[in-house]
Short mmCIF file of N, CA, C and O in Angstrom, two decimals:
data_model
loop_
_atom_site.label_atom_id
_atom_site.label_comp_id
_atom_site.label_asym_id
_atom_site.label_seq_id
_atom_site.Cartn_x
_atom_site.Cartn_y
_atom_site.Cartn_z
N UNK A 1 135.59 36.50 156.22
CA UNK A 1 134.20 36.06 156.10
C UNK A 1 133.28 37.22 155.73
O UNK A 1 132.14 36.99 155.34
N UNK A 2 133.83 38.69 155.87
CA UNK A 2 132.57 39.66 155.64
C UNK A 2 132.46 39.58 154.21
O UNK A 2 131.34 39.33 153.75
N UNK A 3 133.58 39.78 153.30
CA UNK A 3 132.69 39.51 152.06
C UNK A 3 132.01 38.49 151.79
O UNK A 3 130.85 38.60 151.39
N UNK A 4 132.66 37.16 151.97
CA UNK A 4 132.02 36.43 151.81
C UNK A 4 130.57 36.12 152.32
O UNK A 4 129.99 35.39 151.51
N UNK A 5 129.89 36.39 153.28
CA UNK A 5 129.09 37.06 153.75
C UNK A 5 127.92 37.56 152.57
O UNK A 5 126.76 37.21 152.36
N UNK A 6 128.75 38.49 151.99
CA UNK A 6 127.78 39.95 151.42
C UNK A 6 127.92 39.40 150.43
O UNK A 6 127.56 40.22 149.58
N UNK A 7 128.31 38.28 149.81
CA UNK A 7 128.50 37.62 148.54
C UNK A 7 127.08 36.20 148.83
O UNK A 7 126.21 35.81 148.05
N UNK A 8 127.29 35.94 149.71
CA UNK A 8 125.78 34.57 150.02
C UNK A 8 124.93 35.78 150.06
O UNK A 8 123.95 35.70 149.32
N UNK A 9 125.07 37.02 150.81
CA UNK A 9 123.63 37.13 150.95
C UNK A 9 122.87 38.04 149.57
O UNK A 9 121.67 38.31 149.45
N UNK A 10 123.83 38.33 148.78
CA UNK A 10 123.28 39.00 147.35
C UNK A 10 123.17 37.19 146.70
O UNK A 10 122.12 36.73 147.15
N UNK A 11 123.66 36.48 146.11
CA UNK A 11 123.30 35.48 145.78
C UNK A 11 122.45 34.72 146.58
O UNK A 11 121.49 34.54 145.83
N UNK A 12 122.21 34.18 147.59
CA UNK A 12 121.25 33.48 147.96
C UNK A 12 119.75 34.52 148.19
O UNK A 12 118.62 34.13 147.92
N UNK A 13 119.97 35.43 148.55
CA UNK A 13 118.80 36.17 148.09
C UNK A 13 118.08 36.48 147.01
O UNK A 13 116.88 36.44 146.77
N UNK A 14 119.19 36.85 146.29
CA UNK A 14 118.88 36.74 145.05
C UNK A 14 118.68 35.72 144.14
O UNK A 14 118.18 35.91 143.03
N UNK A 15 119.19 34.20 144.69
CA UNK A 15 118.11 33.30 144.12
C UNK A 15 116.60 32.87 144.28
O UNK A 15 115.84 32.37 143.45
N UNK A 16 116.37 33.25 145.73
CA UNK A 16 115.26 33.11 146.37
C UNK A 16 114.38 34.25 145.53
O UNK A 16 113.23 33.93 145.23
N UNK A 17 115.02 35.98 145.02
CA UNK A 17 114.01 36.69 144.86
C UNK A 17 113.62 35.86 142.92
O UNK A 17 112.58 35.49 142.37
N UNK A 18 114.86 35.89 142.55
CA UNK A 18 114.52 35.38 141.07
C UNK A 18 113.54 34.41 140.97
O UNK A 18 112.54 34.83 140.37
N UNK A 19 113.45 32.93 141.44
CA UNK A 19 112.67 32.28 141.53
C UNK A 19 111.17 32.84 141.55
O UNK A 19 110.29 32.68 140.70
N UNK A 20 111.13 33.57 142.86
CA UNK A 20 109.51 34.15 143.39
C UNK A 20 109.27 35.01 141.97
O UNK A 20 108.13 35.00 141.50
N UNK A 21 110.46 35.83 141.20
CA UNK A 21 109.86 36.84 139.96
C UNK A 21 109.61 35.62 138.90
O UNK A 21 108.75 35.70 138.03
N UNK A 22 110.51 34.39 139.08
CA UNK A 22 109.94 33.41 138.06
C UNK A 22 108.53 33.08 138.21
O UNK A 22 107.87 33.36 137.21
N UNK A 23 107.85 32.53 139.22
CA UNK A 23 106.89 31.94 139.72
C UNK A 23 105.64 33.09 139.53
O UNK A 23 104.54 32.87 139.02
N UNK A 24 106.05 34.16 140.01
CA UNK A 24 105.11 35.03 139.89
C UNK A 24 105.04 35.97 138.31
O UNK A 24 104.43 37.04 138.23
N UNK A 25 105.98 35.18 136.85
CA UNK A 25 105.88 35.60 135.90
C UNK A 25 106.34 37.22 135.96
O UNK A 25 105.73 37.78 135.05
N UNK A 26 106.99 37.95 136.52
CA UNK A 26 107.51 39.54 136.64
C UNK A 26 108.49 39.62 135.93
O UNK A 26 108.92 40.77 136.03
N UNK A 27 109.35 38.78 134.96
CA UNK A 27 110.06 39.47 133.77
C UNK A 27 109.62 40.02 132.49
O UNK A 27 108.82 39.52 131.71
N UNK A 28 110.31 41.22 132.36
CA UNK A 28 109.49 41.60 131.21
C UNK A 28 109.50 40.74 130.27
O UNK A 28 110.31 39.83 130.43
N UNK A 29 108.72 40.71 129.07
CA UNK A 29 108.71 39.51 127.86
C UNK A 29 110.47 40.37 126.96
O UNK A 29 111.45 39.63 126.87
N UNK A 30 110.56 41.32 126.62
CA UNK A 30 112.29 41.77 126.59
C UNK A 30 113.52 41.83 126.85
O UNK A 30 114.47 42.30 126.23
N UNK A 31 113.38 41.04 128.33
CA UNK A 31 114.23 41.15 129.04
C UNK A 31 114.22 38.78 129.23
O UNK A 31 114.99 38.18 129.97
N UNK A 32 113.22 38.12 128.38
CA UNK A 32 113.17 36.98 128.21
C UNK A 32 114.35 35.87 127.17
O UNK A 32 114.43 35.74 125.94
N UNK A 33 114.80 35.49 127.80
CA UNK A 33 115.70 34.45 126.89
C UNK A 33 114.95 33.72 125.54
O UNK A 33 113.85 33.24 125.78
N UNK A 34 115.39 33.62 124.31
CA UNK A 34 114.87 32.99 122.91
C UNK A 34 114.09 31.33 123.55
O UNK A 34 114.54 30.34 124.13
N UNK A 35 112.87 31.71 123.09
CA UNK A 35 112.01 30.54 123.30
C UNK A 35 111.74 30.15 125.06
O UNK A 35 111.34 29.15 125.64
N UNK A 36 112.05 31.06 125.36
CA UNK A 36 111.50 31.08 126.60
C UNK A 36 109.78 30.41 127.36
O UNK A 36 109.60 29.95 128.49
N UNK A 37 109.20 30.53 126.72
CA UNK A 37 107.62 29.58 126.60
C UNK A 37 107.74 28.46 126.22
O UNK A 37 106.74 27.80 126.51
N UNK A 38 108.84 27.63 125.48
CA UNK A 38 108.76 26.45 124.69
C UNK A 38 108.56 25.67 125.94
O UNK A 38 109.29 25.91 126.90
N UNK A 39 107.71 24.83 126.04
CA UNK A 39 108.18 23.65 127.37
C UNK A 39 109.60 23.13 127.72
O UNK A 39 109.76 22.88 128.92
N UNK A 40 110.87 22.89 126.75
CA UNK A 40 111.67 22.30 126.63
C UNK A 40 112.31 23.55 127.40
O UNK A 40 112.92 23.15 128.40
N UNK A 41 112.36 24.83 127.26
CA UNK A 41 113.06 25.93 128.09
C UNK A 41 112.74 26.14 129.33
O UNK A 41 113.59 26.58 130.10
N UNK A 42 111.08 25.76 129.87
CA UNK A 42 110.61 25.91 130.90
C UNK A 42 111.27 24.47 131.51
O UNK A 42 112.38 24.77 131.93
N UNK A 43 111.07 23.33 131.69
CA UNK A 43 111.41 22.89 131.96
C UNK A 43 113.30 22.57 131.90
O UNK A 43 113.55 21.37 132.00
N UNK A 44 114.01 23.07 131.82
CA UNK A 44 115.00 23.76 131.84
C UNK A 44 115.75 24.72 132.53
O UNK A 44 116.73 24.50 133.24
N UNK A 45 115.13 25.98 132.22
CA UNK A 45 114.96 26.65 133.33
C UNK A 45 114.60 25.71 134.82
O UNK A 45 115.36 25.52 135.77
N UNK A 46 113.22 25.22 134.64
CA UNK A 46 113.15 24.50 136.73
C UNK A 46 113.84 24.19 136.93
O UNK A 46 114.34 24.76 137.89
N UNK A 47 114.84 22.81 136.26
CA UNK A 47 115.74 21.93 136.87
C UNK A 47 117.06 22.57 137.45
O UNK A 47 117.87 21.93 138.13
N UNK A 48 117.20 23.82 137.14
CA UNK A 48 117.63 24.99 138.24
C UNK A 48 117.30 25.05 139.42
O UNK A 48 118.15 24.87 140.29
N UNK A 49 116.49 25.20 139.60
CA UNK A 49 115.23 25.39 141.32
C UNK A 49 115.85 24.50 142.64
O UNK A 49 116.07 24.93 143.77
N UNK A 50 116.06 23.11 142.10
CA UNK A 50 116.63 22.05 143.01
C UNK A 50 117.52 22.78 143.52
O UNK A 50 117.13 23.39 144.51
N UNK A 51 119.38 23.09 143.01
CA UNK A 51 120.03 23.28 143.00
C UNK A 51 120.21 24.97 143.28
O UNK A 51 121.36 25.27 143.58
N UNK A 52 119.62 25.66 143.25
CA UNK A 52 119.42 27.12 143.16
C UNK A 52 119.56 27.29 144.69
O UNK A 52 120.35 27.95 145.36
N UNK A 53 117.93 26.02 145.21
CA UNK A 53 117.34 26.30 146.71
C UNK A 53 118.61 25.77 147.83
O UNK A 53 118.82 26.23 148.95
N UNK A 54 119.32 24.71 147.16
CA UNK A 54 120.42 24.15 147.99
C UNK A 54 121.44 24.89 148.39
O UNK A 54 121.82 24.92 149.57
N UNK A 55 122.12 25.71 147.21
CA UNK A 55 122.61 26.94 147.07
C UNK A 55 122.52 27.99 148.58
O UNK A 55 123.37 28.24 149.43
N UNK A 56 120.91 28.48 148.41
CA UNK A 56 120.91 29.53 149.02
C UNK A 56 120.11 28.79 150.24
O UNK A 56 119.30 29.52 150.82
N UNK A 57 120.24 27.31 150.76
CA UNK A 57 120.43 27.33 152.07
C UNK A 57 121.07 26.58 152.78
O UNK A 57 120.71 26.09 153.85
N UNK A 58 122.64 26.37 151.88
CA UNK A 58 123.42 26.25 152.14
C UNK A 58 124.36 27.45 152.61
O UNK A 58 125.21 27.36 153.49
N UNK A 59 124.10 28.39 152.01
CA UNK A 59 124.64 29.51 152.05
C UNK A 59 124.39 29.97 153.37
O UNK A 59 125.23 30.01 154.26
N UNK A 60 123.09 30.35 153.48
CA UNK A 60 122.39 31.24 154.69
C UNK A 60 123.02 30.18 155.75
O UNK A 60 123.85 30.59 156.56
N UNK A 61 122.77 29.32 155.73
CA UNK A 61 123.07 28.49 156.82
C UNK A 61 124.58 28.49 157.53
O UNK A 61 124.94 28.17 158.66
N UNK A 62 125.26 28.96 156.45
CA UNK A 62 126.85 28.81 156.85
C UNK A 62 126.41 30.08 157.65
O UNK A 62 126.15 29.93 158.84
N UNK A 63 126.34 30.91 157.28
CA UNK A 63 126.37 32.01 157.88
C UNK A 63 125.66 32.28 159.32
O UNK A 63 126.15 33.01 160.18
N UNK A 64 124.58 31.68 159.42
CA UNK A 64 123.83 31.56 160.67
C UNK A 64 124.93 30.66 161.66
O UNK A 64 125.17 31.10 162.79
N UNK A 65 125.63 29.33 161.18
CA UNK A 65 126.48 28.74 162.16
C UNK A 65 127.65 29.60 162.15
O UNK A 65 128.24 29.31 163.19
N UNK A 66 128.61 30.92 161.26
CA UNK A 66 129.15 31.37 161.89
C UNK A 66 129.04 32.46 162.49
O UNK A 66 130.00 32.95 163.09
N UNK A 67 127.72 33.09 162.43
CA UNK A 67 127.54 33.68 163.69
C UNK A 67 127.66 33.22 165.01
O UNK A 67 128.00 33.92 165.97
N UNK A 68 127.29 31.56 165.05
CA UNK A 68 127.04 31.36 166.66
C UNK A 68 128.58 30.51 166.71
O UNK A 68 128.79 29.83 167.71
N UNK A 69 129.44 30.54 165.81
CA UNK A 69 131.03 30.67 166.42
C UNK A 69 130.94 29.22 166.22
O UNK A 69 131.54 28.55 167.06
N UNK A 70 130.19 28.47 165.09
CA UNK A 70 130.75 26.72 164.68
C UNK A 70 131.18 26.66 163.57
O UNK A 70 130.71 26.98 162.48
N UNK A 71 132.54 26.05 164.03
CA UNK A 71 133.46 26.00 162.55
C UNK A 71 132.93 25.06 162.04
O UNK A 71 133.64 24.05 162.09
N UNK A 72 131.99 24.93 161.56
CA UNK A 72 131.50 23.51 160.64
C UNK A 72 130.49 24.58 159.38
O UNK A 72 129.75 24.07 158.54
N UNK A 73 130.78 26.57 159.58
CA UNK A 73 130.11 27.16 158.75
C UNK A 73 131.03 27.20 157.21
O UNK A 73 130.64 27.40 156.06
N UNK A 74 132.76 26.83 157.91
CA UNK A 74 133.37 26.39 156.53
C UNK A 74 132.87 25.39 155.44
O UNK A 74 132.80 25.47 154.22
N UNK A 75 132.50 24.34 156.44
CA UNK A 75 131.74 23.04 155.59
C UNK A 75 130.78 23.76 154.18
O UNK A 75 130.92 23.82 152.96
N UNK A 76 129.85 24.18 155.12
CA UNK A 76 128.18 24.70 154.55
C UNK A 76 128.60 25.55 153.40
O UNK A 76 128.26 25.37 152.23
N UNK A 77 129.55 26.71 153.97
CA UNK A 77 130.47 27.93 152.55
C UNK A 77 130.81 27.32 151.59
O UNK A 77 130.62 27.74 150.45
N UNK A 78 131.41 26.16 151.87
CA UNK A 78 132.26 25.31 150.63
C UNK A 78 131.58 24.63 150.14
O UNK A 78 132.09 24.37 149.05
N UNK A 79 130.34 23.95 150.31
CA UNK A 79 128.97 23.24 149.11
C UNK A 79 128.56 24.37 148.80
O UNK A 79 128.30 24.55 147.61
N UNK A 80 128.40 25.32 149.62
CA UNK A 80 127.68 26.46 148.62
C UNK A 80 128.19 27.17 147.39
O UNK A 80 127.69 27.38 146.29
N UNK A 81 129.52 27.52 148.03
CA UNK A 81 130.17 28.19 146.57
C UNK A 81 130.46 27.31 145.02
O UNK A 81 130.42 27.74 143.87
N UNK A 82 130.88 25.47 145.74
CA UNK A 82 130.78 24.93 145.03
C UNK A 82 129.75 24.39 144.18
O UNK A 82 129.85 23.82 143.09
N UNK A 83 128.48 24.73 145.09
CA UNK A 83 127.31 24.69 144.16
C UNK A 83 127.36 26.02 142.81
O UNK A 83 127.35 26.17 141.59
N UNK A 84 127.40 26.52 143.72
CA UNK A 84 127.16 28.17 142.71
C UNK A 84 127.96 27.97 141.17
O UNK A 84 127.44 28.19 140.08
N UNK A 85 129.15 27.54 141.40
CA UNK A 85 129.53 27.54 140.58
C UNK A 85 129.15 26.92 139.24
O UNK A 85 128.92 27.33 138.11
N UNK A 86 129.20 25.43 140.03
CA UNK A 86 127.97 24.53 138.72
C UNK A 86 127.61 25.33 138.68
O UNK A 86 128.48 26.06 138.20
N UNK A 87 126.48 26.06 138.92
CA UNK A 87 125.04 26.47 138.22
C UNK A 87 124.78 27.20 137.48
O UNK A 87 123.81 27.25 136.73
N UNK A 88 126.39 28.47 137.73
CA UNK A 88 126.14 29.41 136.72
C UNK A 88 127.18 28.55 135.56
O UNK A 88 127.25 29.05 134.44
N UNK A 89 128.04 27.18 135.85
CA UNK A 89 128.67 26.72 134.58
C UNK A 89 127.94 25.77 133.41
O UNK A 89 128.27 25.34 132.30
N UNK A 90 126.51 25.67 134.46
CA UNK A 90 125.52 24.97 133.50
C UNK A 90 124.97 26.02 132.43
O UNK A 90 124.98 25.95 131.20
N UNK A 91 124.53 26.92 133.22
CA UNK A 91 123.95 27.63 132.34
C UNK A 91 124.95 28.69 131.38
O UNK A 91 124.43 29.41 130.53
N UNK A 92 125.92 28.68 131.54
CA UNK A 92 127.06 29.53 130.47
C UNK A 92 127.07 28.33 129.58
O UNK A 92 126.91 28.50 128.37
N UNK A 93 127.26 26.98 130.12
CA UNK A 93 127.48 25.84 129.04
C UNK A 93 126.40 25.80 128.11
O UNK A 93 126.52 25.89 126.89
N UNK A 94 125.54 25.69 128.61
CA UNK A 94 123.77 25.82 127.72
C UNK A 94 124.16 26.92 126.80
O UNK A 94 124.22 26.78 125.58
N UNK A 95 124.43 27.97 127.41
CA UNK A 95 124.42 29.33 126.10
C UNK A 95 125.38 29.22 125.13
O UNK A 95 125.22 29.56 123.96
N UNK A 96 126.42 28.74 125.62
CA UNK A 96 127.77 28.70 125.15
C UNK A 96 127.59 27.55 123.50
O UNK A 96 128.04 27.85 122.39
N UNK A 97 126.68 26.06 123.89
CA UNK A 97 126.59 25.18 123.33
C UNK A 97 125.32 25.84 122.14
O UNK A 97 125.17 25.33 121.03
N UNK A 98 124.60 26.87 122.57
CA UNK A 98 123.41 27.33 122.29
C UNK A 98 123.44 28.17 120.81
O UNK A 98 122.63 28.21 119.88
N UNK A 99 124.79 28.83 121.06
CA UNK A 99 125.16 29.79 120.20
C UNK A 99 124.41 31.15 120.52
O UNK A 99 124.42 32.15 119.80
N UNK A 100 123.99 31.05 121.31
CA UNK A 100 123.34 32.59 121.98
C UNK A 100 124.06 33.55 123.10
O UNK A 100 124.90 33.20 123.94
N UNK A 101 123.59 34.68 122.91
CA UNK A 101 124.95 35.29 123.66
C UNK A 101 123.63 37.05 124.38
O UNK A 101 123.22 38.01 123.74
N UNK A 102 123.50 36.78 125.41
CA UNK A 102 122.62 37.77 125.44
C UNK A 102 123.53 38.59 127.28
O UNK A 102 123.99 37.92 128.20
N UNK A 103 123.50 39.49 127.21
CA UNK A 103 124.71 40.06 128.68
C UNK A 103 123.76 40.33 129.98
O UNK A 103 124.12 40.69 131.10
N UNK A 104 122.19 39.98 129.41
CA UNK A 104 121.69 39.77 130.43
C UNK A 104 121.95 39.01 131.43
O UNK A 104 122.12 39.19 132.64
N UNK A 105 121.95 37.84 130.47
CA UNK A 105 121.91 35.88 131.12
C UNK A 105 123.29 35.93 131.38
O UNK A 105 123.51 35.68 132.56
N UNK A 106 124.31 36.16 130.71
CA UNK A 106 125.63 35.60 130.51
C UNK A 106 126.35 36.37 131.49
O UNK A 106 127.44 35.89 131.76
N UNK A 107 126.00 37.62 132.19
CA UNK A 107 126.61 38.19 133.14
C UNK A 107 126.62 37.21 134.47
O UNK A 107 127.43 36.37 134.86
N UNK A 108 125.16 37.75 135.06
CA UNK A 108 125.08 36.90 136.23
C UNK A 108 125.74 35.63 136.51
O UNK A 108 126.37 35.31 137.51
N UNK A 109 125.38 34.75 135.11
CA UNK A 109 125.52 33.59 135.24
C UNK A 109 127.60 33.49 134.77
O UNK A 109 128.06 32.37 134.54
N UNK A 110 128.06 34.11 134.74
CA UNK A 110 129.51 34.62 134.57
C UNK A 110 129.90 34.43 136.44
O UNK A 110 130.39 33.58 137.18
N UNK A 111 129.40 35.69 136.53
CA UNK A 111 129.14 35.59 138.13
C UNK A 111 129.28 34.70 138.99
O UNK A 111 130.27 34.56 139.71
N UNK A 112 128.26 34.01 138.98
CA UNK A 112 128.11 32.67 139.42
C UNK A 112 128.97 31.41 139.25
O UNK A 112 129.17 30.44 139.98
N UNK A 113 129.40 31.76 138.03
CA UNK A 113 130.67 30.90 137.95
C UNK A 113 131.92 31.26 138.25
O UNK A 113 132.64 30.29 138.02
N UNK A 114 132.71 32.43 138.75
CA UNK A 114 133.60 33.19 138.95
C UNK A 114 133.85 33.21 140.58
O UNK A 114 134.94 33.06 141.12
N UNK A 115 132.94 33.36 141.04
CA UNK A 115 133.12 34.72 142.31
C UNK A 115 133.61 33.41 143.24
O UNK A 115 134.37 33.54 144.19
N UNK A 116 133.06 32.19 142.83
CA UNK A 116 133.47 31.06 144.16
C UNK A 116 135.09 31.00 144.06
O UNK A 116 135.78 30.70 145.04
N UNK A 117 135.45 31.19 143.25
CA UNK A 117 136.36 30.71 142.85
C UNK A 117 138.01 30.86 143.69
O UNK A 117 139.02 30.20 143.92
N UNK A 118 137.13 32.83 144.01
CA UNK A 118 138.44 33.49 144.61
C UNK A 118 138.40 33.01 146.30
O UNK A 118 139.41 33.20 146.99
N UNK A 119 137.23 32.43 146.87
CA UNK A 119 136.85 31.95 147.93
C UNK A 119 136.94 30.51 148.07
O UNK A 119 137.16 30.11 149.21
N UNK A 120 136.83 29.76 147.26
CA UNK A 120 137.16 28.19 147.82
C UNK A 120 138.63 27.34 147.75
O UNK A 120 138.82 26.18 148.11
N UNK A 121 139.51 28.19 147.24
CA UNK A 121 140.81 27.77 147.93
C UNK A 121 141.49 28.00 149.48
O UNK A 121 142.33 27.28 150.02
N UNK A 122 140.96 29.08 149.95
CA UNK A 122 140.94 28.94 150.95
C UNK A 122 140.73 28.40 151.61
O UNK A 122 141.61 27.88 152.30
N UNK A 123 139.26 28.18 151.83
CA UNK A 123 137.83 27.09 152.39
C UNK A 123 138.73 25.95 152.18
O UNK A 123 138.97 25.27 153.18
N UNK A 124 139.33 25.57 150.91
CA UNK A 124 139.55 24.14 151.12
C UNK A 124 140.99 23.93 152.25
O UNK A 124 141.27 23.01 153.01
N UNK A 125 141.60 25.02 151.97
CA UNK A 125 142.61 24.97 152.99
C UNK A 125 142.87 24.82 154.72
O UNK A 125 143.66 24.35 155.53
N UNK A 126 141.46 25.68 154.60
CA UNK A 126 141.32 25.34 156.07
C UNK A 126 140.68 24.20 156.60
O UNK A 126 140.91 23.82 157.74
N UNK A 127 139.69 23.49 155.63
CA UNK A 127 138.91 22.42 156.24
C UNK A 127 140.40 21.52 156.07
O UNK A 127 140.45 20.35 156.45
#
């Protein structure tokens, strides 16, 4: 559980901080995905947000129940990672379908689709 752990809390934090740099406009305009202002991207981008927030409190949450020693923090780990994954496979699919290829976007969101991966066979094993 410790990586896994240090894996929710860089991702679920780090969805929580991305969002707030979304909301509060703090990416540079260089460091912005092609057409990034179009409404059709903004709204795009949000429909992330739902799924982002579920993510990271699903996440935190596993972790808070296995601190206090309830095996039901496997449950919470295993929507979470399985969320994660969608989210970064939506958005690789978007780029992928997009024909755009930028190592900003495509890392993280690589990431996000990867890292559950080495963690939820387990998870499923034990539930």
């Amino acid at each position: 559980m410790k990586r896994l752990r240090y894996c929710f809390l860089l991702v679920d934090i780090g969805f929580i901080t991305y969002w707030l740099i979304t909301i509060l406009h703090l990416i540079p305009a260089e460091y912005l995905y092609n057409n990034y202002q179009s409404p059709v991207m903004v709204n795009w981008n949000w429909s992330f947000f739902p799924l982002d927030m579920i993510v990271s409190g699903s996440g935190l949450f596993s972790i808070y129940l296995q601190q206090k020693n309830n095996t039901d923090w496997r449950k919470w780990a295993f929507v979470s990672l399985l969320l994660t994954s969608i989210s970064g496979l939506q958005a690789i699919a978007y780029w992928a379908i997009a024909g755009e290829f930028s190592i900003t976007w495509w890392l993280p969101n690589l990431f996000l689709l990867l890292y559950p991966l080495f963690f939820l066979p387990r998870l499923f094993k034990e539930l």
